C-alpha cells in the first residue's frame, strides 16, 4: 500500500549543537523521545538544509522552501506574511507591516516597547482601524490584532512602495523615529509620508481611548503608540492546490507561519500559543480526515534555543514526543518530521546546521537509524537533502509525481 496523505510536522528550531550542560549532547540526543525514535526506526532518515548548505534560514524563508516555493523567487519580507497570519486578506501589491503597541510619554519618548505586555488589543485595534483616515492619500488600511502586544498593518492603494524604514528605535528611552524612504523613488517618499500619518493618527485615537484610561487607573502602562516594521509588498503565490494537486491546511500558533500557509492557499486552523499540544494534535487529525496535506508547526523549541535554555528545550521536545502519539493510528499517512532550521542554545540564534528529517509511512524504505537526532539521522539513507526537494520526495512517496521523460 502507498500512503495517500501527508503530515508535515515542523518542530521550529529543533536542530542544535552539543551543549555542555547536557554532557555534550544536543537537546534531541539528551531527550527521552520514544515516539520520535519509533518513527525514525520505522522510517527513512536524513538531514536537510532547509534552503541550501550554509544558509541561515529564517522561519519564513525556510517554510516557503519546504512548501515548494523557493524563497529566492517568492519571499518579499516578513510584514505581508505576518499580516496574512493576523487574518488580513493580503492581495498582491498590498504593503504589509509587522506592528506592535508601545507606551510613549508626553514627550513622545518610548517607555515600554511592549505596552506593559498588554494581552488583548482587539478593541483598540478596531478603534485604530476604523478611526485612521488616509483617504486624502487614496490609501485604505487594514489593521489587525496579533497575539499579546502584537498587531499587523496593511496599506492598499496606488503608488505605494515597501522601501520604507521603521519608527521603532528598538530601545526604550528613545524617541520614535520618523519613517523615511529607503530609496529615491517618489513611491517610497509617498509611502513614508502615509506611514507617519498613520502612526500620528493612531496615537491621537489611542491617547484617550477608554481601554487606555482604564489601564492608567489600574496602574498599567497605556498602549498609546504603534511601532511598525518589516515592510514588504505582498507577492503572488501559485495556489498550493494547483501546484501540488493537494488540498491542505495549516495548524500553527505563530502568525508568521499561519500567514505563510494562507498566502499559498492553505486553510488556517486557528490555534494560540497557549493551546495545549494535545489539542493542536487533535485539530491536525481532524484536518487530516478532510484534506490531503497538513502543515503542523510547533513553535517553542525555537524560543528555548534563542534563550540558550538547553534543559528546557530538551524537556519541551519530550512533551512534543508524548503529544504526537495519536499520529501513529492514522491509515495511509506519510509523516515527515523535521525542523525549519537549527537554533543552537550555544549561539542563541538560527544556524545553518542541517536539521534531522524522518519520512515515515507505508511503502517507505527503512534504514538502520533508530533515533531522531542530528547525529543519528545523518547516517540515514536519505543522506543530506535540500529543503526544496522535500515536497517532490513526499509527493513521490504518495504517488503524486509525474514522470520526467518517457
Ligand atoms: Zn523557525
Ligand atoms: Zn527563531
CSV table of C-alpha atoms and ligand atoms in Angstrom, one decimal:
chain,number,residue,atom,x,y,z
A,1,UNK,CA,0.0,0.0,0.0
A,2,UNK,CA,1.1,3.6,-0.6
A,3,UNK,CA,0.3,6.5,1.7
A,4,UNK,CA,-2.2,9.0,0.3
A,5,UNK,CA,-1.9,11.9,2.7
A,6,UNK,CA,0.9,14.0,4.1
A,7,UNK,CA,1.5,15.4,7.6
A,8,UNK,CA,4.5,17.8,7.6
A,9,UNK,CA,5.4,18.2,11.2
A,10,UNK,CA,7.9,21.1,11.7
A,11,UNK,CA,9.4,21.4,15.1
A,12,UNK,CA,10.5,25.0,15.0
A,13,UNK,CA,14.3,25.4,15.6
A,14,UNK,CA,14.7,21.7,16.5
A,15,UNK,CA,18.3,21.4,15.4
A,16,UNK,CA,21.1,22.2,17.9
A,17,UNK,CA,24.7,21.7,18.7
A,18,UNK,CA,26.4,19.8,21.6
A,19,UNK,CA,25.5,21.5,24.9
A,20,UNK,CA,27.9,21.4,27.9
A,21,UNK,CA,25.0,21.2,30.4
A,22,UNK,CA,23.7,18.1,28.6
A,23,UNK,CA,27.0,16.3,28.8
A,24,UNK,CA,28.0,17.3,25.3
A,25,UNK,CA,24.7,16.0,23.8
A,26,UNK,CA,22.2,18.1,21.7
A,27,UNK,CA,18.8,18.6,23.3
A,28,UNK,CA,17.4,16.0,20.9
A,29,UNK,CA,20.1,13.5,21.8
A,30,UNK,CA,19.5,14.0,25.5
A,31,UNK,CA,15.7,13.9,25.4
A,32,UNK,CA,13.7,10.7,26.0
A,33,UNK,CA,11.6,10.7,22.9
A,34,UNK,CA,10.4,7.1,22.3
A,35,UNK,CA,7.7,8.1,19.8
A,36,UNK,CA,10.0,10.1,17.5
A,37,UNK,CA,12.6,7.3,17.8
A,38,UNK,CA,10.0,4.8,16.7
A,39,UNK,CA,9.2,6.9,13.7
A,40,UNK,CA,12.9,7.1,12.9
A,41,UNK,CA,13.3,3.3,13.2
A,42,UNK,CA,10.3,2.5,11.1
A,43,UNK,CA,11.0,5.2,8.5
A,44,UNK,CA,13.8,6.6,6.4
A,45,UNK,CA,16.0,9.3,7.9
A,46,UNK,CA,18.4,12.0,6.7
A,47,UNK,CA,19.5,15.6,7.4
A,48,UNK,CA,18.2,18.6,5.5
A,49,UNK,CA,19.5,22.1,4.6
A,50,UNK,CA,16.2,24.0,4.7
A,51,UNK,CA,17.3,26.3,1.9
A,52,UNK,CA,20.8,25.2,1.0
A,53,UNK,CA,24.0,24.4,2.7
A,54,UNK,CA,25.5,27.3,4.7
A,55,UNK,CA,22.3,29.4,4.6
A,56,UNK,CA,21.0,30.5,8.0
A,57,UNK,CA,17.3,30.2,7.3
A,58,UNK,CA,14.6,32.4,8.8
A,59,UNK,CA,11.4,30.6,9.8
A,60,UNK,CA,9.6,32.4,6.9
A,61,UNK,CA,12.1,31.7,4.1
A,62,UNK,CA,12.5,28.1,5.4
A,63,UNK,CA,8.8,27.3,5.4
A,64,UNK,CA,8.4,28.7,1.9
A,65,UNK,CA,11.3,26.5,0.8
A,66,UNK,CA,9.8,23.4,2.4
A,67,UNK,CA,6.4,24.0,0.9
A,68,UNK,CA,8.0,24.2,-2.6
A,69,UNK,CA,8.1,28.0,-3.0
A,70,UNK,CA,11.8,28.9,-3.4
A,71,UNK,CA,12.3,31.9,-1.2
A,72,UNK,CA,14.7,33.5,-3.7
A,73,UNK,CA,11.7,33.8,-6.0
A,74,UNK,CA,8.8,34.3,-3.7
A,75,UNK,CA,10.0,36.0,-0.4
A,76,UNK,CA,9.1,39.7,-0.2
A,77,UNK,CA,9.7,40.3,3.5
A,78,UNK,CA,8.1,39.3,6.8
A,79,UNK,CA,5.5,42.0,7.0
A,80,UNK,CA,3.0,40.8,4.4
A,81,UNK,CA,3.2,37.2,5.7
A,82,UNK,CA,2.7,38.2,9.3
A,83,UNK,CA,-0.3,40.4,8.2
A,84,UNK,CA,-1.8,37.4,6.4
A,85,UNK,CA,-1.4,35.4,9.6
A,86,UNK,CA,-3.2,38.0,11.6
A,87,UNK,CA,-6.2,37.5,9.3
A,88,UNK,CA,-5.8,40.3,6.8
A,89,UNK,CA,-6.7,39.4,3.3
A,90,UNK,CA,-3.4,40.3,1.6
A,91,UNK,CA,-3.8,40.9,-2.1
A,92,UNK,CA,-0.8,41.1,-4.4
A,93,UNK,CA,0.7,44.7,-4.3
A,94,UNK,CA,-0.5,45.5,-0.8
A,95,UNK,CA,2.2,46.6,1.6
A,96,UNK,CA,2.2,44.7,4.9
A,97,UNK,CA,4.0,45.5,8.2
A,98,UNK,CA,4.5,43.8,11.5
A,99,UNK,CA,3.3,46.1,14.2
A,100,UNK,CA,3.3,46.3,18.0
A,101,UNK,CA,1.8,48.5,20.6
A,102,UNK,CA,4.2,50.5,22.8
A,103,UNK,CA,4.0,53.1,25.6
A,104,UNK,CA,5.2,56.6,25.0
A,105,UNK,CA,5.4,59.5,27.5
A,106,UNK,CA,4.0,63.0,26.8
A,107,UNK,CA,7.3,63.9,25.0
A,108,UNK,CA,7.0,61.0,22.6
A,109,UNK,CA,9.8,59.0,24.3
A,110,UNK,CA,9.2,55.2,24.4
A,111,UNK,CA,9.0,54.0,27.9
A,112,UNK,CA,7.9,50.4,27.1
A,113,UNK,CA,8.2,48.7,23.8
A,114,UNK,CA,5.5,46.2,24.6
A,115,UNK,CA,2.9,48.5,26.3
A,116,UNK,CA,3.1,46.7,29.6
A,117,UNK,CA,2.6,43.4,27.8
A,118,UNK,CA,-1.0,44.2,27.0
A,119,UNK,CA,-2.8,40.9,26.3
A,120,UNK,CA,-5.9,41.9,24.4
A,121,UNK,CA,-5.8,44.6,21.8
A,122,UNK,CA,-9.0,43.7,20.0
A,123,UNK,CA,-10.8,46.8,21.0
A,124,UNK,CA,-8.1,49.4,20.5
A,125,UNK,CA,-7.1,47.8,17.2
A,126,UNK,CA,-10.6,48.1,15.9
A,127,UNK,CA,-10.6,51.7,17.0
A,128,UNK,CA,-7.4,52.5,15.1
A,129,UNK,CA,-8.6,50.6,12.0
A,130,UNK,CA,-11.9,52.4,11.9
A,131,UNK,CA,-10.6,55.8,13.0
A,132,UNK,CA,-7.5,56.3,10.9
A,133,UNK,CA,-8.4,58.1,7.7
A,134,UNK,CA,-5.8,58.1,4.9
A,135,UNK,CA,-8.4,58.8,2.1
A,136,UNK,CA,-6.7,62.1,1.2
A,137,UNK,CA,-3.8,59.9,0.1
A,138,UNK,CA,-6.1,57.5,-1.7
A,139,UNK,CA,-4.9,54.8,0.7
A,140,UNK,CA,-7.0,52.3,2.7
A,141,UNK,CA,-5.7,50.5,5.7
A,142,UNK,CA,-6.2,47.1,7.3
A,143,UNK,CA,-5.1,46.7,10.9
A,144,UNK,CA,-5.5,43.5,12.8
A,145,UNK,CA,-4.6,42.3,16.3
A,146,UNK,CA,-1.9,39.6,16.8
A,147,UNK,CA,-1.0,37.8,20.0
A,148,UNK,CA,-0.2,39.9,23.0
A,149,UNK,CA,1.0,43.3,22.2
A,150,UNK,CA,1.5,42.5,18.5
A,151,UNK,CA,-0.6,43.6,15.5
A,152,UNK,CA,-0.2,43.9,11.8
A,153,UNK,CA,-0.8,46.7,9.3
A,154,UNK,CA,-1.5,46.6,5.6
A,155,UNK,CA,-1.8,49.5,3.2
A,156,UNK,CA,-3.8,49.3,-0.1
A,157,UNK,CA,-3.6,52.0,-2.7
A,158,UNK,CA,-1.8,53.3,-5.8
A,159,UNK,CA,1.8,54.4,-5.8
A,160,UNK,CA,2.9,52.6,-2.7
A,161,UNK,CA,6.4,51.1,-2.0
A,162,UNK,CA,7.9,48.7,0.6
A,163,UNK,CA,11.1,50.7,0.6
A,164,UNK,CA,10.4,52.5,3.9
A,165,UNK,CA,12.1,52.4,7.3
A,166,UNK,CA,10.6,51.8,10.7
A,167,UNK,CA,9.5,54.2,13.5
A,168,UNK,CA,10.9,51.7,16.1
A,169,UNK,CA,14.1,52.9,17.7
A,170,UNK,CA,14.4,49.4,19.1
A,171,UNK,CA,15.2,50.6,22.6
A,172,UNK,CA,13.4,52.3,25.4
A,173,UNK,CA,14.2,55.8,26.5
A,174,UNK,CA,14.5,56.9,22.9
A,175,UNK,CA,12.0,58.9,20.8
A,176,UNK,CA,10.2,57.2,18.0
A,177,UNK,CA,11.9,57.6,14.6
A,178,UNK,CA,10.4,59.3,11.6
A,179,UNK,CA,9.7,56.8,8.9
A,180,UNK,CA,11.8,57.6,5.8
A,181,UNK,CA,12.1,56.4,2.3
A,182,UNK,CA,14.8,53.8,1.8
A,183,UNK,CA,15.3,54.5,-1.9
A,184,UNK,CA,15.0,57.6,-4.0
A,185,UNK,CA,11.6,56.8,-5.6
A,186,UNK,CA,8.6,59.0,-5.4
A,187,UNK,CA,6.6,56.0,-4.2
A,188,UNK,CA,8.9,55.4,-1.2
A,189,UNK,CA,8.7,59.1,-0.3
A,190,UNK,CA,4.9,58.9,-0.6
A,191,UNK,CA,4.6,55.7,1.5
A,192,UNK,CA,6.8,57.1,4.2
A,193,UNK,CA,4.5,60.1,4.5
A,194,UNK,CA,1.5,57.8,4.6
A,195,UNK,CA,3.1,55.7,7.4
A,196,UNK,CA,4.0,58.7,9.5
A,197,UNK,CA,0.4,60.0,9.1
A,198,UNK,CA,-0.9,56.5,10.2
A,199,UNK,CA,1.2,56.5,13.4
A,200,UNK,CA,0.3,60.1,14.2
A,201,UNK,CA,-3.5,59.5,13.8
A,202,UNK,CA,-3.2,56.2,15.7
A,203,UNK,CA,-1.6,58.0,18.7
A,204,UNK,CA,-4.4,60.6,18.6
A,205,UNK,CA,-7.0,57.8,18.8
A,206,UNK,CA,-5.2,55.8,21.5
A,207,UNK,CA,-4.3,58.7,23.7
A,208,UNK,CA,-7.8,59.0,25.3
A,209,UNK,CA,-9.2,55.6,24.4
A,210,UNK,CA,-11.3,54.1,27.3
A,211,UNK,CA,-9.1,51.0,27.3
A,212,UNK,CA,-6.0,53.1,28.0
A,213,UNK,CA,-7.8,55.3,30.6
A,214,UNK,CA,-8.9,52.2,32.4
A,215,UNK,CA,-5.3,50.8,32.2
A,216,UNK,CA,-4.0,54.1,33.7
A,217,UNK,CA,-6.5,53.8,36.5
A,218,UNK,CA,-5.3,50.3,37.2
A,219,UNK,CA,-1.7,51.4,37.2
A,220,UNK,CA,-0.9,49.7,33.9
A,221,UNK,CA,1.0,51.1,31.1
A,222,UNK,CA,-1.2,52.5,28.2
A,223,UNK,CA,-0.9,51.1,24.7
A,224,UNK,CA,-0.6,54.6,23.2
A,225,UNK,CA,1.7,54.2,20.2
A,226,UNK,CA,2.1,51.8,17.3
A,227,UNK,CA,5.5,50.7,16.1
A,228,UNK,CA,5.6,49.3,12.5
A,229,UNK,CA,8.4,47.5,10.8
A,230,UNK,CA,9.3,44.8,8.2
A,231,UNK,CA,7.5,46.4,5.3
A,232,UNK,CA,7.0,44.2,2.3
A,233,UNK,CA,4.9,44.0,-0.8
A,234,UNK,CA,2.6,41.0,-0.9
A,235,UNK,CA,3.8,38.6,-3.6
A,236,UNK,CA,2.0,36.3,-5.9
A,237,UNK,CA,1.8,32.7,-4.8
A,238,UNK,CA,0.6,29.9,-7.1
A,239,UNK,CA,-2.1,28.2,-5.1
A,240,UNK,CA,-0.8,25.1,-3.3
A,241,UNK,CA,-3.6,23.0,-4.5
A,242,UNK,CA,-2.8,23.8,-8.1
A,243,UNK,CA,0.9,23.5,-7.7
A,244,UNK,CA,0.9,20.2,-5.8
A,245,UNK,CA,-2.6,18.8,-6.5
A,246,UNK,CA,-3.2,18.6,-2.8
A,247,UNK,CA,-5.8,20.2,-0.6
A,248,UNK,CA,-4.3,21.4,2.6
A,249,UNK,CA,-4.5,23.1,6.0
A,250,UNK,CA,-2.0,24.9,8.3
A,251,UNK,CA,-2.0,24.5,12.1
A,252,UNK,CA,0.5,26.9,13.6
A,253,UNK,CA,0.4,29.1,16.6
A,254,UNK,CA,2.8,31.6,15.1
A,255,UNK,CA,1.1,34.3,12.9
A,256,UNK,CA,4.1,34.3,10.6
A,257,UNK,CA,3.7,30.6,9.8
A,258,UNK,CA,-0.1,30.5,9.5
A,259,UNK,CA,0.3,33.6,7.3
A,260,UNK,CA,2.7,31.7,5.0
A,261,UNK,CA,0.1,28.9,4.9
A,262,UNK,CA,-2.8,31.2,4.0
A,263,UNK,CA,-0.6,33.1,1.5
A,264,UNK,CA,-0.1,29.9,-0.5
A,265,UNK,CA,-3.8,28.9,-0.1
A,266,UNK,CA,-3.8,26.5,2.8
A,267,UNK,CA,-6.7,26.8,5.2
A,268,UNK,CA,-5.8,28.3,8.5
A,269,UNK,CA,-7.0,26.4,11.6
A,270,UNK,CA,-6.7,28.8,14.4
A,271,UNK,CA,-4.6,27.9,17.4
A,272,UNK,CA,-3.0,30.1,20.0
A,273,UNK,CA,0.5,29.8,21.6
A,274,UNK,CA,-1.4,28.8,24.7
A,275,UNK,CA,-3.4,26.0,23.0
A,276,UNK,CA,-2.2,22.7,24.6
A,277,UNK,CA,-0.2,20.5,22.2
A,278,UNK,CA,-2.7,17.6,22.7
A,279,UNK,CA,-5.5,20.0,21.5
A,280,UNK,CA,-3.4,21.0,18.5
A,281,UNK,CA,-2.7,17.4,17.6
A,282,UNK,CA,-6.5,16.7,17.7
A,283,UNK,CA,-7.1,19.6,15.3
A,284,UNK,CA,-4.4,18.3,13.0
A,285,UNK,CA,-6.1,14.8,13.0
A,286,UNK,CA,-9.4,16.4,12.3
A,287,UNK,CA,-7.9,18.2,9.2
A,288,UNK,CA,-6.2,15.0,8.0
A,289,UNK,CA,-9.7,13.4,7.8
A,290,UNK,CA,-10.7,16.1,5.3
A,291,UNK,CA,-7.5,17.2,3.5
A,292,UNK,CA,-4.6,15.7,1.6
A,293,UNK,CA,-1.9,17.7,3.4
A,294,UNK,CA,-1.4,19.4,6.8
A,295,UNK,CA,1.4,21.6,7.8
A,296,UNK,CA,1.8,21.5,11.6
A,297,UNK,CA,4.3,23.9,13.1
A,298,UNK,CA,5.2,23.5,16.8
A,299,UNK,CA,6.7,26.7,18.0
A,300,UNK,CA,8.5,26.8,21.4
A,301,UNK,CA,11.7,24.8,20.8
A,302,UNK,CA,13.0,27.7,18.8
A,303,UNK,CA,12.4,30.1,21.7
A,304,UNK,CA,14.3,27.9,24.1
A,305,UNK,CA,17.1,27.9,21.6
A,306,UNK,CA,17.0,31.7,21.4
A,307,UNK,CA,17.1,31.9,25.2
A,308,UNK,CA,20.0,29.4,25.4
A,309,UNK,CA,18.0,27.1,27.6
A,310,UNK,CA,19.1,23.6,26.6
A,311,UNK,CA,17.5,21.8,29.5
A,312,UNK,CA,14.1,23.4,28.8
A,313,UNK,CA,14.5,22.7,25.1
A,314,UNK,CA,15.1,19.0,25.9
A,315,UNK,CA,12.1,18.9,28.3
A,316,UNK,CA,9.9,20.6,25.6
A,317,UNK,CA,11.0,18.0,23.0
A,318,UNK,CA,9.9,15.3,25.4
A,319,UNK,CA,6.4,17.0,25.7
A,320,UNK,CA,6.1,17.1,21.9
A,321,UNK,CA,7.1,13.4,21.7
A,322,UNK,CA,4.3,12.5,24.2
A,323,UNK,CA,1.7,14.6,22.3
A,324,UNK,CA,2.3,13.1,18.9
A,325,UNK,CA,1.4,9.5,19.8
A,326,UNK,CA,-2.1,9.7,18.2
A,327,UNK,CA,-0.5,10.2,14.8
A,328,UNK,CA,0.5,6.5,14.8
A,329,UNK,CA,-3.0,5.3,14.4
A,330,UNK,CA,-3.8,7.0,11.1
A,331,UNK,CA,-4.0,4.8,8.0
A,332,UNK,CA,-2.4,5.9,4.7
A,333,UNK,CA,-0.5,8.7,6.3
A,334,UNK,CA,3.0,9.8,5.3
A,335,UNK,CA,4.6,11.7,8.2
A,336,UNK,CA,7.5,14.0,7.7
A,337,UNK,CA,9.2,15.2,10.8
A,338,UNK,CA,11.9,18.0,10.6
A,339,UNK,CA,12.8,21.4,11.7
A,340,UNK,CA,12.7,24.7,9.8
A,341,UNK,CA,16.2,25.5,10.9
A,342,UNK,CA,18.5,24.8,13.8
A,343,UNK,CA,18.5,27.2,16.8
A,344,UNK,CA,21.5,26.1,18.9
A,345,UNK,CA,21.4,27.1,22.5
A,346,UNK,CA,25.1,27.8,22.3
A,347,UNK,CA,24.6,30.7,19.9
A,348,UNK,CA,21.0,31.7,20.7
A,349,UNK,CA,20.3,32.3,17.1
A,350,UNK,CA,19.4,30.3,14.0
A,351,UNK,CA,22.4,28.5,12.4
A,352,UNK,CA,22.9,26.8,9.1
A,353,UNK,CA,23.4,23.4,10.7
A,354,UNK,CA,21.2,20.9,8.8
A,355,UNK,CA,18.1,19.6,10.6
A,356,UNK,CA,17.2,16.0,11.2
A,357,UNK,CA,14.5,14.5,9.0
A,358,UNK,CA,12.3,11.4,9.1
A,359,UNK,CA,9.9,10.2,6.5
A,360,UNK,CA,7.5,7.5,7.8
A,361,UNK,CA,4.7,5.8,6.1
A,362,UNK,CA,3.6,2.8,4.0
A,363,UNK,CA,6.0,1.8,1.3
A,364,UNK,CA,8.8,4.0,2.6
A,365,UNK,CA,12.2,2.2,2.6
A,366,UNK,CA,13.7,1.9,6.0
A,367,UNK,CA,17.3,2.3,7.1
A,368,UNK,CA,19.3,1.4,10.2
A,369,UNK,CA,18.6,4.6,12.1
A,370,UNK,CA,16.7,4.1,15.3
A,371,UNK,CA,16.9,7.6,17.0
A,372,UNK,CA,15.6,11.0,16.0
A,373,UNK,CA,18.5,13.4,16.5
A,374,UNK,CA,21.0,15.4,14.4
A,375,UNK,CA,23.8,12.8,14.6
A,376,UNK,CA,21.8,9.6,14.1
A,377,UNK,CA,19.8,10.9,11.2
A,378,UNK,CA,23.0,11.9,9.4
A,379,UNK,CA,23.6,8.2,9.0
A,380,UNK,CA,20.2,7.6,7.3
A,381,UNK,CA,19.5,6.5,3.8
A,382,UNK,CA,18.1,9.9,2.8
A,383,UNK,CA,21.6,11.3,3.3
A,384,UNK,CA,21.6,15.1,3.0
A,385,UNK,CA,19.0,16.9,1.0
A,386,UNK,CA,17.9,20.5,0.4
A,387,UNK,CA,14.5,21.7,1.6
A,388,UNK,CA,13.4,22.4,-1.9
A,389,UNK,CA,13.5,18.6,-2.6
A,390,UNK,CA,11.2,17.7,0.3
A,391,UNK,CA,7.8,18.3,-1.4
A,392,UNK,CA,8.9,16.4,-4.6
A,393,UNK,CA,10.1,13.5,-2.4
A,394,UNK,CA,6.9,13.4,-0.3
A,395,UNK,CA,4.7,13.7,-3.5
A,396,UNK,CA,6.6,10.8,-5.0
A,397,UNK,CA,6.0,8.7,-1.9
A,398,UNK,CA,2.2,9.2,-2.2
A,399,UNK,CA,2.3,8.6,-5.9
A,400,UNK,CA,1.5,12.1,-7.0
A,401,UNK,CA,4.6,12.9,-9.1
A,402,UNK,CA,4.6,13.0,-12.9
A,403,UNK,CA,7.2,11.1,-14.8
A,404,UNK,CA,10.1,13.1,-16.3
A,405,UNK,CA,10.7,11.7,-19.8
A,406,UNK,CA,9.2,8.7,-21.4
B,1,LIG,ZN1,11.7,28.8,12.9
B,2,LIG,ZN1,13.9,31.7,15.8
